[in-house]
Amino acid sequence: MFVVIRIKTVENIAEVVYYQLAPLGFDSIMEEESMYVENVISDSSEKTIWITSVEEENYNEKEVKEILDNYQSQNLLTYSINKEEKQNWNKKWEENFQPIRLEYNEGNKLEKKCIIRADFHEAEPDFEHEIIVTPKMSFGTGHHQTTRLMLGHQFEINHKNKVVLDAGSGTGILAIMAAKLGAKEVFACDVEDWSVENSLENAERNNLKIDSKHGTAKVFQGKKFDILLANINKNVLLEEMPLYNELLEETGTLVLSGFHNNDIKDIQQRAEEFGWLVAKQTEETPWCSLRLIKNSSEL
């Protein structure tokens, strides 16, 4: 069973609330079809329903309600909390999954870099890359800003013949993209067993092979990676930075997301402890992403 929270609010508030809930075990947040949640909460029609969940045994009622009640007292949201089988509401979301098209203006030309779609969507061959996913219960479909930010970095990084790790892989989109960009070996890990299964299924669906394991990046201790991708959250990133430093080659690249712009200073300071410096910062307010490289002058 899962504890499922439905929050009726505007998008920017939903993201801020999720940012506070993520360290409490909530794995993702997504907009829910209004017809499915009709009459769950009644409020302004300008707001929409956002849904997030946590396994029942990991639910901290006191901390969760403190966060939500703070925003509700300011009339920024209303919410409901229920126990449900996660598949019930996630299936509805899957049915309404729309393709994500990643397009970039480069000079006077529109570069159609990648389309992320389900297998029941029409193919669009004018895109350079295509990723077909069945998201199931995993996070990472390209709809969230952090996934798009991470992919944006990947398009600019040379993956050819590189060894890549996607830490906190969700659906495996970043790992799949690494393989499509020419990586020699691609590894992935996630703390949710269904995400591991889903990432392997999605890789197979795209005729690719990745090595996905259950757990944190620690399951790959002893290996070395040229590129490490981690789209998680601030607290996990700060905690695992020593591990990322251990896993990465001295000339490697570290790409991070899952945090807000006001967290950049903390992330950057932690990275600098291990000699990693910001090579590029990208942002889809309020979410941010950093690409880091080793400070070669200190090697």
Coordinates of C-alpha atoms in Angstrom, one line a residue, residues 16-273:
V16 CA 8.1 23.8 -4.1
V17 CA 6.0 21.5 -1.9
Y18 CA 7.4 18.4 -3.6
Y19 CA 10.9 19.7 -3.1
Q20 CA 10.2 19.6 0.7
L21 CA 8.5 16.2 0.5
A22 CA 11.1 14.5 -1.5
P23 CA 13.5 13.9 1.4
L24 CA 10.6 12.1 3.2
G25 CA 10.5 9.4 0.6
F26 CA 8.1 10.8 -2.0
D27 CA 9.4 9.6 -5.3
S28 CA 7.8 12.0 -7.9
I29 CA 5.0 14.5 -8.4
M30 CA 2.8 14.7 -11.5
E31 CA -0.3 16.4 -12.6
E32 CA -3.4 14.2 -12.5
E33 CA -6.3 14.2 -14.9
S34 CA -9.1 16.3 -13.4
M35 CA -11.8 13.8 -14.4
Y36 CA -10.1 11.1 -12.3
V37 CA -10.0 13.2 -9.1
E38 CA -13.4 14.9 -9.6
N39 CA -14.8 16.1 -6.3
V40 CA -11.7 14.9 -4.3
I41 CA -11.0 18.6 -3.5
S42 CA -13.0 21.6 -4.5
D43 CA -11.2 24.9 -5.0
S44 CA -10.4 27.4 -7.7
S45 CA -10.7 26.1 -11.2
E46 CA -7.4 27.8 -12.0
K47 CA -5.6 25.2 -10.0
T48 CA -5.0 21.6 -10.9
I49 CA -4.4 18.4 -9.0
W50 CA -0.9 17.2 -8.4
I51 CA -0.2 13.7 -7.0
T52 CA 2.7 12.2 -5.1
S53 CA 3.1 9.1 -3.0
V54 CA 5.3 7.2 -0.5
E55 CA 5.2 3.6 0.7
E56 CA 3.0 3.3 3.7
E57 CA 5.8 2.0 6.0
N58 CA 7.9 5.1 5.2
Y59 CA 5.2 7.6 5.7
N60 CA 5.9 10.3 8.4
E61 CA 2.5 11.8 9.1
K62 CA 3.7 14.5 11.4
E63 CA 6.3 15.9 9.1
V64 CA 4.2 15.7 6.0
K65 CA 1.2 17.5 7.6
E66 CA 3.4 20.2 9.0
I67 CA 4.6 21.0 5.4
L68 CA 1.2 20.8 3.8
D69 CA -0.6 22.7 6.6
N70 CA 1.8 25.5 6.4
Y71 CA 0.9 26.2 2.8
Q72 CA -2.8 25.5 3.3
S73 CA -2.9 28.1 6.2
Q74 CA -1.7 30.6 3.6
N75 CA -4.5 29.6 1.2
L76 CA -1.9 28.4 -1.3
L77 CA -3.2 24.8 -1.6
T78 CA -5.7 22.2 -0.4
Y79 CA -4.9 18.5 -0.1
S80 CA -6.2 15.1 0.6
I81 CA -4.3 12.0 1.9
N82 CA -5.4 8.4 1.1
K83 CA -4.1 4.9 1.2
E84 CA -4.2 3.3 -2.2
E85 CA -2.6 0.7 -4.4
K86 CA -0.1 2.8 -6.4
Q87 CA -1.0 1.1 -9.7
N88 CA -4.6 2.5 -9.6
W89 CA -3.7 6.2 -10.0
N90 CA -0.5 5.7 -11.9
K91 CA -2.3 3.7 -14.6
K92 CA -4.5 6.7 -15.2
W93 CA -1.5 8.9 -15.6
E94 CA 0.1 6.5 -18.0
E95 CA -3.0 6.5 -20.2
N96 CA -2.6 10.3 -20.5
F97 CA 1.2 10.3 -21.1
Q98 CA 2.0 12.7 -23.9
P99 CA 5.2 12.7 -26.0
I100 CA 8.0 15.1 -24.9
R101 CA 9.8 16.9 -27.8
L102 CA 13.2 18.4 -27.0
E103 CA 14.0 21.1 -29.5
Y104 CA 16.7 23.8 -29.3
N105 CA 17.4 26.9 -31.2
E106 CA 21.0 26.8 -32.5
G107 CA 21.7 30.0 -34.4
N108 CA 18.9 30.3 -37.0
K109 CA 18.1 26.6 -37.0
L110 CA 15.7 24.6 -34.8
E111 CA 17.5 21.4 -33.7
K112 CA 15.0 18.6 -33.1
K113 CA 17.2 16.6 -30.7
C114 CA 14.9 14.0 -29.1
I115 CA 11.4 12.8 -28.8
I116 CA 10.4 10.7 -25.7
R117 CA 7.2 8.8 -26.4
A118 CA 5.2 5.7 -25.5
D119 CA 5.0 2.8 -28.0
F120 CA 1.4 3.7 -28.8
H121 CA 2.4 7.2 -30.1
E122 CA 3.2 7.8 -33.7
A123 CA 6.9 7.9 -34.6
E124 CA 8.3 11.3 -35.6
P125 CA 11.4 10.6 -37.7
D126 CA 12.5 14.2 -38.0
F127 CA 14.0 14.0 -34.5
E128 CA 17.6 13.1 -34.2
H129 CA 16.9 10.7 -31.3
E130 CA 13.9 8.8 -30.1
I131 CA 13.3 7.2 -26.7
I132 CA 10.3 4.9 -26.2
V133 CA 9.3 4.4 -22.6
T134 CA 6.6 2.7 -20.6
P135 CA 6.9 4.7 -17.4
K136 CA 4.9 2.3 -15.0
M137 CA 5.6 3.7 -11.5
S138 CA 9.0 5.2 -12.2
F139 CA 10.0 8.9 -12.3
G140 CA 11.6 10.3 -15.3
T141 CA 9.5 10.7 -18.5
G142 CA 11.0 14.0 -19.6
H143 CA 7.9 15.9 -18.4
H144 CA 9.7 17.2 -15.3
Q145 CA 12.1 20.1 -15.7
T146 CA 15.0 18.2 -14.1
T147 CA 14.9 15.4 -16.6
R148 CA 15.0 17.9 -19.5
L149 CA 17.9 19.8 -17.9
M150 CA 19.9 16.6 -17.5
L151 CA 19.2 15.6 -21.1
G152 CA 20.3 19.1 -22.3
H153 CA 23.7 18.5 -20.7
Q154 CA 24.0 15.1 -22.2
F155 CA 23.5 16.5 -25.7
E156 CA 26.6 18.6 -25.2
I157 CA 28.8 15.9 -23.6
N158 CA 30.9 13.5 -25.7
H159 CA 29.6 10.0 -24.7
K160 CA 31.5 8.0 -27.4
N161 CA 33.3 5.1 -25.9
K162 CA 32.6 6.4 -22.4
V163 CA 31.5 4.4 -19.3
V164 CA 28.4 6.0 -17.8
L165 CA 26.4 5.7 -14.6
D166 CA 22.9 6.9 -14.1
A167 CA 22.4 7.1 -10.4
G168 CA 18.7 7.2 -9.4
S169 CA 17.6 6.1 -12.9
G170 CA 13.8 6.0 -12.6
T171 CA 12.6 5.0 -16.1
G172 CA 16.2 4.9 -17.3
I173 CA 15.8 7.7 -19.8
L174 CA 19.3 9.2 -19.1
A175 CA 20.9 5.8 -19.3
I176 CA 19.2 5.1 -22.6
M177 CA 20.2 8.5 -23.9
A178 CA 23.8 7.8 -22.9
A179 CA 23.7 4.6 -24.9
K180 CA 22.2 6.3 -27.9
L181 CA 25.0 8.9 -27.7
G182 CA 27.6 6.2 -28.1
A183 CA 28.6 5.2 -24.6
K184 CA 30.7 2.0 -24.5
E185 CA 29.0 0.8 -21.3
V186 CA 26.0 2.1 -19.4
F187 CA 25.1 1.3 -15.8
A188 CA 22.2 2.4 -13.7
C189 CA 20.8 2.1 -10.2
D190 CA 17.7 3.0 -8.2
V191 CA 16.5 2.4 -4.7
E192 CA 13.1 1.3 -6.0
D193 CA 13.0 -2.2 -7.4
W194 CA 10.2 -1.4 -9.9
S195 CA 12.5 1.4 -11.3
V196 CA 15.3 -1.1 -11.9
E197 CA 12.8 -3.4 -13.7
N198 CA 11.3 -0.6 -15.7
S199 CA 14.7 0.8 -16.8
L200 CA 15.7 -2.6 -18.1
E201 CA 12.4 -3.0 -19.9
N202 CA 12.7 0.4 -21.5
A203 CA 16.3 -0.2 -22.5
E204 CA 15.2 -3.5 -24.2
R205 CA 12.3 -1.6 -25.9
N206 CA 14.9 0.7 -27.4
N207 CA 17.1 -2.2 -28.5
L208 CA 19.8 -1.2 -26.1
K209 CA 21.5 -2.9 -23.1
I210 CA 22.2 -1.3 -19.8
D211 CA 23.3 -2.9 -16.5
S212 CA 20.8 -1.8 -13.8
K213 CA 21.0 -2.7 -10.2
H214 CA 18.9 -2.1 -7.1
G215 CA 20.4 0.3 -4.6
T216 CA 22.4 3.5 -4.5
A217 CA 25.6 4.2 -6.5
K218 CA 27.4 2.3 -3.8
V219 CA 26.5 -0.9 -5.6
F220 CA 29.1 0.1 -8.2
Q221 CA 32.0 0.7 -5.8
G222 CA 35.3 -0.4 -7.4
K223 CA 34.2 0.7 -10.9
K224 CA 35.3 3.9 -12.5
F225 CA 33.0 6.0 -14.7
D226 CA 33.7 8.8 -17.3
I227 CA 30.3 10.3 -16.8
L228 CA 28.0 10.2 -13.7
L229 CA 24.4 11.4 -14.0
A230 CA 22.5 12.0 -10.7
N231 CA 19.0 13.5 -10.8
I232 CA 17.9 13.0 -7.2
N233 CA 17.5 15.7 -4.6
K234 CA 19.7 18.0 -2.7
N235 CA 20.1 16.0 0.5
V236 CA 21.0 12.8 -1.3
L237 CA 23.5 14.6 -3.6
L238 CA 25.3 16.3 -0.7
E239 CA 25.5 12.9 1.1
E240 CA 26.7 10.9 -1.9
M241 CA 29.2 13.5 -3.2
P242 CA 32.2 11.6 -1.7
L243 CA 31.0 8.4 -3.4
Y244 CA 30.6 10.2 -6.7
N245 CA 34.1 11.5 -6.4
E246 CA 35.4 8.0 -5.7
L247 CA 33.5 6.5 -8.7
L248 CA 34.5 9.1 -11.2
E249 CA 37.7 9.2 -13.3
E250 CA 39.9 12.2 -12.6
T251 CA 39.0 13.5 -16.0
G252 CA 35.3 12.6 -15.6
T253 CA 32.1 14.7 -15.8
L254 CA 29.5 14.9 -13.1
V255 CA 26.0 16.1 -14.0
L256 CA 23.5 16.9 -11.2
S257 CA 19.9 18.0 -10.9
G258 CA 16.9 17.7 -8.6
F259 CA 17.5 20.9 -6.6
H260 CA 16.4 24.5 -6.7
N261 CA 18.4 27.6 -7.6
N262 CA 18.8 28.6 -3.9
D263 CA 20.6 25.3 -3.3
I264 CA 23.3 25.9 -5.9
K265 CA 25.7 27.4 -3.3
D266 CA 25.5 24.3 -1.0
I267 CA 25.9 21.9 -3.9
Q268 CA 28.8 23.9 -5.3
Q269 CA 30.6 24.2 -2.0
R270 CA 30.3 20.4 -1.4
A271 CA 31.6 19.6 -4.9
E272 CA 34.6 22.0 -4.4
E273 CA 35.6 20.0 -1.3

